[in-house]
Tab-separated table of C-alpha atoms and ligand atoms in Angstrom:
chain	number	residue	atom	x	y	z
A	24	UNK	CA	30.521	7.304	-12.965
A	25	UNK	CA	33.138	9.536	-10.221
A	26	UNK	CA	31.956	11.253	-6.985
A	27	UNK	CA	33.225	14.210	-8.738
A	28	UNK	CA	30.370	14.019	-11.815
A	29	UNK	CA	27.687	13.397	-9.283
A	30	UNK	CA	28.418	16.206	-7.806
A	31	UNK	CA	28.991	18.253	-11.034
A	32	UNK	CA	25.572	16.710	-12.043
A	33	UNK	CA	23.573	17.792	-8.799
A	34	UNK	CA	24.897	21.591	-9.240
A	35	UNK	CA	23.939	21.974	-12.619
A	36	UNK	CA	20.725	21.267	-11.889
A	37	UNK	CA	20.248	22.822	-9.290
A	38	UNK	CA	21.102	26.233	-11.824
A	39	UNK	CA	19.277	24.309	-13.808
A	40	UNK	CA	15.962	24.443	-11.710
A	41	UNK	CA	17.235	28.005	-10.093
A	42	UNK	CA	14.799	30.783	-12.154
A	43	UNK	CA	16.594	33.940	-10.617
A	44	UNK	CA	16.113	33.388	-6.494
A	45	UNK	CA	13.747	30.489	-6.492
A	46	UNK	CA	13.853	27.114	-7.946
A	47	UNK	CA	11.083	24.705	-9.319
A	48	UNK	CA	11.178	21.261	-8.597
A	49	UNK	CA	11.676	20.140	-11.619
A	50	UNK	CA	10.959	21.245	-15.321
A	51	UNK	CA	7.512	19.701	-16.791
A	52	UNK	CA	5.800	17.982	-13.151
A	53	UNK	CA	6.730	20.204	-11.200
A	54	UNK	CA	6.787	24.141	-12.404
A	55	UNK	CA	6.452	26.902	-9.447
A	56	UNK	CA	8.177	27.306	-6.265
A	57	UNK	CA	7.217	24.709	-4.014
A	58	UNK	CA	7.444	25.271	-0.212
A	59	UNK	CA	9.563	22.013	1.483
A	60	UNK	CA	11.181	21.563	-1.903
A	61	UNK	CA	13.070	25.359	-1.457
A	62	UNK	CA	14.461	24.817	1.726
A	63	UNK	CA	16.429	21.817	0.658
A	64	UNK	CA	16.876	23.270	-2.387
A	65	UNK	CA	18.516	25.773	0.270
A	66	UNK	CA	20.343	23.135	2.199
A	67	UNK	CA	21.624	22.251	-1.708
A	68	UNK	CA	22.762	25.537	-2.450
A	69	UNK	CA	24.971	26.567	0.497
A	70	UNK	CA	27.017	23.366	-0.550
A	71	UNK	CA	28.591	26.218	-3.118
A	72	UNK	CA	27.682	29.738	-3.107
A	73	UNK	CA	25.746	30.536	0.058
A	74	UNK	CA	24.365	33.537	-0.824
A	75	UNK	CA	21.582	31.870	-3.546
A	76	UNK	CA	20.404	29.424	-0.237
A	77	UNK	CA	19.536	32.740	1.653
A	78	UNK	CA	17.858	34.065	-1.763
A	79	UNK	CA	15.563	30.097	-2.131
A	80	UNK	CA	14.723	30.957	1.624
A	81	UNK	CA	14.421	34.680	1.222
A	82	UNK	CA	11.861	34.548	-1.641
A	83	UNK	CA	9.755	31.609	-0.074
A	84	UNK	CA	9.394	33.803	3.292
A	85	UNK	CA	7.681	36.674	0.498
A	86	UNK	CA	4.985	35.880	0.263
A	87	UNK	CA	3.821	34.239	3.477
A	88	UNK	CA	0.536	35.998	4.189
A	89	UNK	CA	-0.786	37.703	7.257
A	90	UNK	CA	-1.320	35.839	9.091
A	91	UNK	CA	2.184	34.447	8.606
A	92	UNK	CA	0.597	30.963	6.752
A	93	UNK	CA	3.462	29.978	4.385
A	94	UNK	CA	2.207	28.706	1.084
A	95	UNK	CA	2.702	25.419	-0.034
A	96	UNK	CA	2.444	26.417	-4.130
A	97	UNK	CA	4.331	30.155	-4.676
A	98	UNK	CA	2.865	30.422	-8.644
A	99	UNK	CA	5.310	33.577	-9.922
A	100	UNK	CA	4.763	32.710	-13.427
A	101	UNK	CA	1.620	31.222	-15.252
A	102	UNK	CA	2.198	27.543	-16.664
A	103	UNK	CA	-0.983	25.741	-18.201
A	104	UNK	CA	1.702	22.867	-17.407
A	105	UNK	CA	0.556	21.997	-13.879
A	106	UNK	CA	-3.117	21.391	-12.323
A	107	UNK	CA	-3.881	23.107	-10.122
A	108	UNK	CA	-2.871	26.720	-10.967
A	109	UNK	CA	-3.754	29.758	-9.549
A	110	UNK	CA	-7.327	30.160	-10.804
A	111	UNK	CA	-8.273	27.005	-9.217
A	112	UNK	CA	-6.574	28.221	-5.727
A	113	UNK	CA	-7.683	32.035	-6.300
A	114	UNK	CA	-6.392	33.112	-2.624
A	115	UNK	CA	-5.438	36.348	-4.308
A	116	UNK	CA	-2.805	36.959	-3.545
A	117	UNK	CA	0.056	38.418	-5.205
A	118	UNK	CA	1.750	36.997	-6.753
A	119	UNK	CA	-0.559	33.735	-6.748
A	120	UNK	CA	-0.296	31.681	-4.324
A	121	UNK	CA	-2.151	28.260	-3.267
A	122	UNK	CA	-4.649	28.056	-0.218
A	123	UNK	CA	-3.035	25.238	2.094
A	124	UNK	CA	0.707	24.966	4.046
A	125	UNK	CA	3.497	22.142	3.374
A	126	UNK	CA	5.729	21.000	6.477
A	127	UNK	CA	7.527	23.614	8.646
A	128	UNK	CA	11.182	22.806	7.588
A	129	UNK	CA	13.080	26.475	6.723
A	130	UNK	CA	14.041	26.953	10.200
A	131	UNK	CA	15.635	23.314	9.947
A	132	UNK	CA	17.338	24.092	6.539
A	133	UNK	CA	17.763	27.559	7.729
A	134	UNK	CA	20.031	26.885	10.286
A	135	UNK	CA	21.978	24.385	8.255
A	136	UNK	CA	22.743	26.805	6.345
A	137	UNK	CA	23.929	29.273	8.552
A	138	UNK	CA	26.541	27.163	10.333
A	139	UNK	CA	27.529	26.179	7.060
A	140	UNK	CA	29.109	30.290	7.322
A	141	UNK	CA	27.795	31.827	10.742
A	142	UNK	CA	29.540	35.399	9.844
A	143	UNK	CA	28.010	35.591	6.068
A	144	UNK	CA	24.698	33.595	7.253
A	145	UNK	CA	24.132	36.494	10.267
A	146	UNK	CA	22.097	39.309	8.734
A	147	UNK	CA	20.852	37.353	6.402
A	148	UNK	CA	18.940	34.740	9.427
A	149	UNK	CA	18.484	37.903	11.336
A	150	UNK	CA	15.736	38.780	8.766
A	151	UNK	CA	14.536	36.084	8.164
A	152	UNK	CA	13.400	35.383	11.442
A	153	UNK	CA	10.793	37.179	12.504
A	154	UNK	CA	8.906	35.811	9.546
A	155	UNK	CA	9.619	32.578	10.864
A	156	UNK	CA	8.598	33.162	13.943
A	157	UNK	CA	5.287	34.183	12.602
A	158	UNK	CA	4.773	30.655	10.555
A	159	UNK	CA	6.160	28.856	13.705
A	160	UNK	CA	3.278	30.377	15.689
A	161	UNK	CA	0.560	30.132	13.045
A	162	UNK	CA	0.875	26.797	13.558
A	163	UNK	CA	0.934	26.323	16.895
A	164	UNK	CA	-1.849	28.606	17.345
A	165	UNK	CA	-4.203	27.046	13.569
A	166	UNK	CA	-2.974	23.739	13.936
A	167	UNK	CA	-2.026	22.812	17.004
A	168	UNK	CA	-5.471	23.487	18.812
A	169	UNK	CA	-6.067	19.448	19.049
A	170	UNK	CA	-2.516	19.223	19.992
A	171	UNK	CA	-0.806	17.630	18.085
A	172	UNK	CA	-0.053	19.482	14.137
A	173	UNK	CA	-3.077	19.470	12.067
A	174	UNK	CA	-3.859	19.429	8.153
A	175	UNK	CA	-6.497	21.158	6.501
A	176	UNK	CA	-5.673	18.820	3.063
A	177	UNK	CA	-3.309	15.472	2.006
A	178	UNK	CA	-1.081	18.103	0.592
A	179	UNK	CA	0.010	20.101	3.524
A	180	UNK	CA	1.689	16.743	4.935
A	181	UNK	CA	4.345	16.349	2.032
A	182	UNK	CA	3.833	13.320	1.540
A	183	UNK	CA	0.428	13.321	-0.759
A	184	UNK	CA	-1.265	10.123	-0.698
A	185	UNK	CA	0.318	8.427	1.745
A	186	UNK	CA	-2.068	5.174	3.640
A	187	UNK	CA	-2.784	7.573	6.771
A	188	UNK	CA	-3.769	9.554	5.283
A	189	UNK	CA	-7.203	6.840	3.388
A	190	UNK	CA	-9.829	7.242	6.245
A	191	UNK	CA	-9.303	11.095	6.031
A	192	UNK	CA	-9.961	11.266	2.293
A	193	UNK	CA	-12.638	8.734	2.837
A	194	UNK	CA	-14.950	11.059	4.069
A	195	UNK	CA	-14.272	13.888	1.365
A	196	UNK	CA	-17.457	13.675	-0.725
A	197	UNK	CA	-15.210	14.627	-4.309
A	198	UNK	CA	-18.245	15.206	-6.554
A	199	UNK	CA	-18.674	18.769	-6.049
A	200	UNK	CA	-14.699	18.299	-8.291
A	201	UNK	CA	-16.130	18.939	-11.634
A	202	UNK	CA	-14.602	18.472	-14.778
A	203	UNK	CA	-11.078	18.878	-15.345
A	204	UNK	CA	-7.721	18.096	-17.130
A	205	UNK	CA	-4.925	16.594	-15.009
A	206	UNK	CA	-1.165	17.584	-16.131
A	207	UNK	CA	0.804	15.891	-13.601
A	208	UNK	CA	-0.039	11.655	-15.258
A	209	UNK	CA	0.932	13.569	-19.058
A	210	UNK	CA	4.914	14.729	-17.280
A	211	UNK	CA	4.571	11.156	-15.865
A	212	UNK	CA	3.654	7.170	-16.582
A	213	UNK	CA	0.020	7.469	-14.593
A	214	UNK	CA	0.748	4.179	-12.731
A	215	UNK	CA	3.003	6.470	-10.085
A	216	UNK	CA	0.522	8.880	-9.269
A	217	UNK	CA	-2.529	9.589	-7.548
A	218	UNK	CA	-5.804	8.046	-8.678
A	219	UNK	CA	-8.745	9.668	-9.730
A	220	UNK	CA	-10.722	9.267	-7.353
A	221	UNK	CA	-7.181	10.973	-4.823
A	222	UNK	CA	-7.814	13.982	-7.580
A	223	UNK	CA	-10.990	14.696	-7.247
A	224	UNK	CA	-11.257	14.044	-3.465
A	225	UNK	CA	-7.846	16.662	-3.864
A	226	UNK	CA	-10.337	19.727	-5.742
A	227	UNK	CA	-13.307	19.330	-3.405
A	228	UNK	CA	-11.002	20.125	-0.524
A	229	UNK	CA	-9.267	23.318	-2.371
A	230	UNK	CA	-12.696	24.126	-3.158
A	231	UNK	CA	-14.123	24.251	-0.013
A	232	UNK	CA	-11.120	26.494	0.920
A	233	UNK	CA	-12.582	28.540	-1.981
A	234	UNK	CA	-15.714	29.166	-0.579
A	235	UNK	CA	-14.550	30.041	2.642
A	236	UNK	CA	-12.399	32.260	1.378
A	237	UNK	CA	-9.333	30.380	2.949
A	238	UNK	CA	-10.421	31.271	6.575
A	239	UNK	CA	-8.639	29.019	8.656
A	240	UNK	CA	-10.800	28.549	11.993
A	241	UNK	CA	-13.603	27.855	8.926
A	242	UNK	CA	-11.739	25.448	7.312
A	243	UNK	CA	-10.476	24.202	10.537
A	244	UNK	CA	-14.094	23.692	12.325
A	245	UNK	CA	-16.051	22.859	9.095
A	246	UNK	CA	-13.501	21.417	6.277
A	247	UNK	CA	-14.034	17.523	5.449
A	248	UNK	CA	-10.949	17.112	6.285
A	249	UNK	CA	-8.890	17.354	9.764
A	250	UNK	CA	-6.516	14.477	10.506
A	251	UNK	CA	-3.349	15.423	12.940
A	252	UNK	CA	0.738	14.783	11.408
A	253	UNK	CA	3.515	12.125	13.066
A	254	UNK	CA	5.258	14.186	10.141
A	255	UNK	CA	4.516	17.549	11.002
A	256	UNK	CA	4.377	17.418	14.531
A	257	UNK	CA	8.185	16.056	14.745
A	258	UNK	CA	9.381	18.831	11.836
A	259	UNK	CA	8.145	21.424	14.049
A	260	UNK	CA	8.853	19.982	17.366
A	261	UNK	CA	12.892	19.938	15.323
A	262	UNK	CA	12.518	23.410	13.925
A	263	UNK	CA	11.282	24.947	16.970
A	264	UNK	CA	14.781	24.117	18.567
A	265	UNK	CA	16.983	24.712	15.230
A	266	UNK	CA	14.595	28.117	15.499
A	267	UNK	CA	15.124	28.644	18.953
A	268	UNK	CA	18.821	27.864	18.392
A	269	UNK	CA	19.328	31.208	16.448
A	270	UNK	CA	16.891	32.764	18.120
A	271	UNK	CA	19.361	32.319	21.539
A	272	UNK	CA	22.607	33.253	19.107
A	273	UNK	CA	20.990	37.039	17.705
A	274	UNK	CA	20.161	37.855	21.485
A	275	UNK	CA	16.073	36.851	20.374
A	276	UNK	CA	14.098	36.111	23.247
A	277	UNK	CA	12.650	32.780	23.295
A	278	UNK	CA	10.862	31.627	25.274
A	279	UNK	CA	7.537	31.685	23.262
A	280	UNK	CA	9.451	29.370	21.068
A	281	UNK	CA	10.196	26.812	23.675
A	282	UNK	CA	6.866	26.986	25.178
A	283	UNK	CA	4.861	25.910	22.059
A	284	UNK	CA	7.589	23.146	21.541
A	285	UNK	CA	7.469	22.257	25.383
A	286	UNK	CA	3.355	21.527	24.962
A	287	UNK	CA	3.235	20.165	21.399
A	288	UNK	CA	6.557	18.199	22.706
A	289	UNK	CA	3.324	16.667	25.681
A	290	UNK	CA	1.023	15.965	23.184
A	291	UNK	CA	2.447	13.430	21.333
A	292	UNK	CA	0.909	10.692	23.886
A	293	UNK	CA	-2.462	11.768	21.871
A	294	UNK	CA	-0.737	10.317	18.564
A	295	UNK	CA	0.830	7.186	20.151
A	296	UNK	CA	-1.415	4.703	18.609
A	297	UNK	CA	-0.031	1.406	21.383
A	298	UNK	CA	-2.051	-1.446	18.436
A	299	UNK	CA	0.161	0.274	15.624
A	300	UNK	CA	3.255	-0.231	17.952
A	301	UNK	CA	3.899	3.262	16.857
A	302	UNK	CA	3.070	6.604	16.284
A	303	UNK	CA	0.190	7.297	14.051
A	304	UNK	CA	-1.973	9.666	11.705
A	305	UNK	CA	-5.239	10.461	13.672
A	306	UNK	CA	-8.290	11.738	11.941
A	307	UNK	CA	-9.477	14.374	13.936
A	308	UNK	CA	-12.136	14.728	12.823
A	309	UNK	CA	-13.784	11.130	14.455
A	310	UNK	CA	-11.245	9.605	16.874
A	311	UNK	CA	-9.522	6.846	15.171
A	312	UNK	CA	-5.465	6.003	14.408
A	313	UNK	CA	-5.190	5.272	10.346
A	314	UNK	CA	-3.854	1.970	12.679
A	315	UNK	CA	-0.758	2.089	9.278
A	316	UNK	CA	2.599	2.914	9.839
A	317	UNK	CA	4.304	5.220	7.754
A	318	UNK	CA	7.497	7.223	7.327
A	319	UNK	CA	6.166	10.464	9.352
A	320	UNK	CA	6.175	8.870	12.235
A	321	UNK	CA	9.891	8.294	11.956
A	322	UNK	CA	9.999	11.753	11.825
A	323	UNK	CA	10.062	10.969	15.181
A	324	UNK	CA	13.999	10.755	15.665
A	325	UNK	CA	14.553	14.671	14.322
A	326	UNK	CA	12.259	15.764	17.816
A	327	UNK	CA	14.765	12.767	19.571
A	328	UNK	CA	11.089	11.268	19.949
A	329	UNK	CA	12.641	7.497	19.751
A	330	UNK	CA	11.422	4.871	21.530
A	331	UNK	CA	12.897	0.843	21.609
A	332	UNK	CA	9.143	0.131	19.866
A	333	UNK	CA	9.540	2.377	17.199
A	334	UNK	CA	13.221	1.916	16.728
A	335	UNK	CA	11.496	-2.031	16.550
A	336	UNK	CA	8.638	-1.064	14.207
A	337	UNK	CA	11.956	1.107	12.168
A	338	UNK	CA	14.211	-1.689	11.653
A	339	UNK	CA	10.757	-4.546	11.177
A	340	UNK	CA	9.691	-1.608	7.982
A	341	UNK	CA	13.996	-1.642	6.603
A	342	UNK	CA	14.777	-5.359	6.805
A	343	UNK	CA	11.776	-5.914	3.522
A	344	UNK	CA	13.096	-3.364	0.884
A	345	UNK	CA	16.572	-2.644	-0.421
A	346	UNK	CA	16.386	0.726	-0.442
A	347	UNK	CA	15.904	3.122	1.811
A	348	UNK	CA	12.954	4.066	4.110
A	349	UNK	CA	9.210	3.029	2.498
A	350	UNK	CA	7.449	5.120	2.466
A	351	UNK	CA	4.423	3.516	4.289
A	352	UNK	CA	4.284	-0.314	5.705
A	353	UNK	CA	6.034	-2.826	3.206
A	354	UNK	CA	3.562	-5.891	4.353
A	355	UNK	CA	0.736	-3.599	4.696
A	356	UNK	CA	-2.006	-4.822	2.014
A	357	UNK	CA	-2.119	-1.561	0.636
A	358	UNK	CA	2.378	-0.802	-0.043
A	359	UNK	CA	2.684	-0.352	-4.155
A	360	UNK	CA	6.084	-0.043	-4.238
A	361	UNK	CA	6.258	2.640	-7.077
A	362	UNK	CA	3.039	4.835	-6.079
A	363	UNK	CA	4.123	7.745	-5.305
A	364	UNK	CA	3.901	8.282	-1.193
A	365	UNK	CA	1.810	4.681	-0.578
A	366	UNK	CA	5.662	2.101	-0.665
A	367	UNK	CA	8.380	4.290	-2.501
A	368	UNK	CA	11.250	5.679	-0.685
A	369	UNK	CA	11.962	8.752	-1.892
A	370	UNK	CA	15.864	10.609	-0.741
A	371	UNK	CA	14.730	13.944	1.312
A	372	UNK	CA	12.944	11.986	4.032
A	373	UNK	CA	15.541	9.725	4.280
A	374	UNK	CA	17.542	12.339	4.218
A	375	UNK	CA	15.106	14.170	6.673
A	376	UNK	CA	15.500	10.393	9.185
A	377	UNK	CA	19.471	10.366	9.272
A	378	UNK	CA	19.708	13.472	10.124
A	379	UNK	CA	17.218	12.186	13.540
A	380	UNK	CA	19.031	8.687	13.810
A	381	UNK	CA	22.743	10.462	13.632
A	382	UNK	CA	21.585	12.926	16.374
A	383	UNK	CA	20.216	9.180	18.807
A	384	UNK	CA	23.300	8.053	18.145
A	385	UNK	CA	23.015	6.269	16.190
A	386	UNK	CA	25.246	6.877	13.441
A	387	UNK	CA	25.594	3.309	12.141
A	388	UNK	CA	21.745	3.638	10.815
A	389	UNK	CA	22.412	6.755	9.653
A	390	UNK	CA	25.087	5.636	7.593
A	391	UNK	CA	23.617	2.495	6.038
A	392	UNK	CA	20.747	4.393	4.888
A	393	UNK	CA	22.612	7.314	3.401
A	394	UNK	CA	24.992	4.780	1.263
A	395	UNK	CA	20.853	2.853	-0.019
A	396	UNK	CA	20.778	6.314	-1.552
A	397	UNK	CA	23.003	6.998	-2.587
A	398	UNK	CA	23.107	3.980	-4.755
A	399	UNK	CA	20.200	4.523	-5.706
A	400	UNK	CA	21.346	7.219	-7.243
A	401	UNK	CA	24.725	6.440	-8.536
A	402	UNK	CA	22.438	3.940	-10.082
A	403	UNK	CA	20.359	6.148	-12.094
A	404	UNK	CA	20.041	9.872	-11.610
A	405	UNK	CA	18.205	12.737	-9.047
A	406	UNK	CA	14.813	11.309	-9.666
A	407	UNK	CA	12.202	12.387	-7.443
A	408	UNK	CA	11.487	8.810	-5.878
A	409	UNK	CA	12.476	4.783	-6.344
A	410	UNK	CA	10.935	1.870	-5.477
A	411	UNK	CA	13.158	0.086	-2.931
A	412	UNK	CA	12.254	-3.279	-3.571
A	413	UNK	CA	14.484	-3.255	-7.183
A	414	UNK	CA	15.586	0.888	-7.357
A	415	UNK	CA	13.596	1.210	-9.965
A	416	UNK	CA	13.458	5.371	-10.223
A	417	UNK	CA	10.363	6.887	-10.820
A	418	UNK	CA	8.560	10.021	-11.244
A	419	UNK	CA	10.400	13.014	-12.267
A	420	UNK	CA	13.987	13.131	-13.843
A	421	UNK	CA	16.522	15.756	-12.565
A	422	UNK	CA	14.717	17.271	-9.428
A	423	UNK	CA	15.964	19.523	-7.534
A	424	UNK	CA	15.775	18.230	-3.961
A	425	UNK	CA	17.540	14.669	-4.451
A	426	UNK	CA	20.153	16.240	-5.552
A	427	UNK	CA	19.882	18.923	-3.092
A	428	UNK	CA	20.477	15.411	-1.038
A	429	UNK	CA	22.947	14.383	-2.983
A	430	UNK	CA	25.844	17.329	-2.455
A	431	UNK	CA	24.689	17.782	1.261
A	432	UNK	CA	23.860	14.131	2.747
A	433	UNK	CA	23.747	11.377	0.768
A	434	UNK	CA	27.301	11.259	-1.973
A	435	UNK	CA	29.146	12.705	0.649
A	436	UNK	CA	31.030	10.161	2.954
A	437	UNK	CA	30.609	10.535	7.217
A	438	UNK	CA	33.405	12.589	7.488
A	439	UNK	CA	33.064	15.344	5.605
A	440	UNK	CA	29.044	15.356	6.409
A	441	UNK	CA	29.935	16.905	9.402
A	442	UNK	CA	31.646	19.578	7.427
A	443	UNK	CA	28.380	20.208	5.809
A	444	UNK	CA	26.459	20.210	8.426
A	445	UNK	CA	24.764	17.211	7.903
A	446	UNK	CA	25.596	15.573	11.528
B	14	2M8	C1	4.187	16.174	-4.945
B	14	2M8	O1	2.888	17.549	-4.412
B	14	2M8	C2	2.215	18.396	-5.822
B	14	2M8	C3	1.285	18.346	-4.457
B	14	2M8	O2	2.018	19.821	-3.693
B	14	2M8	C4	1.806	17.364	-6.296
B	14	2M8	O3	1.601	16.300	-6.778
B	14	2M8	O4	1.357	17.821	-7.478
B	14	2M8	C5	4.751	16.138	-3.480
B	14	2M8	O5	5.064	15.054	-3.437
B	14	2M8	C6	4.850	17.100	-2.201
B	14	2M8	O6	5.545	16.398	-1.395
B	14	2M8	C7	6.051	17.225	-3.146
B	14	2M8	O7	6.428	19.482	-2.117
B	14	2M8	C8	5.360	18.783	-5.015
B	14	2M8	C9	6.910	18.728	-5.200
B	14	2M8	O8	7.955	18.403	-5.535
B	14	2M8	O9	5.456	17.683	-5.269
């Protein structure tokens, strides 16, 4: 299979998952618009259709709540193939949305799309800027009240069932979930998906949100789950700084944004676990660390927050696998190489890490990660995630963000990366 044919396949996947203004992650398993998936889709579209890239971001931000929150799923058209659907979330939005958010990578990706064609993107960016700013304000005012960025549901992290959340999940009573029919396990191998116990707790958390009419202050204060997420903390910090670059180019006053970024940076010691020699998830309800190294910690490089101890941890976990960065520590008892976020490698996370490594002056490591990610896609196609030990493709096929990451990064050699804004 030639490089060109993989490029064509990747573009065909984006076009095939395009619903007209928004892109679904993959047919069947995820039949709606997801927040951070859309941001990566925009980056992918920008390699061949810059206007369509901006459309993707516009559609996402059009469903922003009055509070500033941008929901994690937008249910544009009803689809019985996904659970929990809009009837379970009951958020009263139109179009219907979920009641939680997802990693704020939209500004990071908007900056990339803009830099790929600054002239064409100027007006589009100007229109998007106040919405992104409002979303960041929401993050800082509502979710950084303890310092680092906190999540109220594991789905907000994007790394749904990673071991980071186990201690917080243990405190969630899943018995209120009641009877329900999962759909995900009918689309893909159930062994690669979260457990029934996980789902009971996920649904119990959704029910709590409904019970307080999705009042964020109450969810943060009284909800069953509240953990600081290193991954989101670093992505938000990076996104603040990228948004400030765009703001300056638009002639905006970015003092507020830079103040948020400074506060967040000052809070980073709160999530540094000395025993783990790494950043760690922190249960804000009990003050306990998760004590498990996850891929969220390595997002530190995105925010210029790496250090020699983290470097050593990165090399330790990376050297234990053959393909990409595992989503969880391969030396931990909880490691499972094919179970979703409990071990597999995710091209989209590898791409974010490579951006950070490149910025940290580690182009050699970024290239190693790119080559490994490319080899997974060359071997098996555009899967959702992969076994980092033997490259087994996992989850959904013809996946939007994997195709986008191929076009922008994994399928590019070092020279062409710069052209596509990956540097
Ligand atoms: C996965 O999450 C959804 C819930 O949001 C699910 O399992 O139903 C995660 O991998 C998440 O990060 C991703 O955005 C979503 C769609 O690709 O799927």
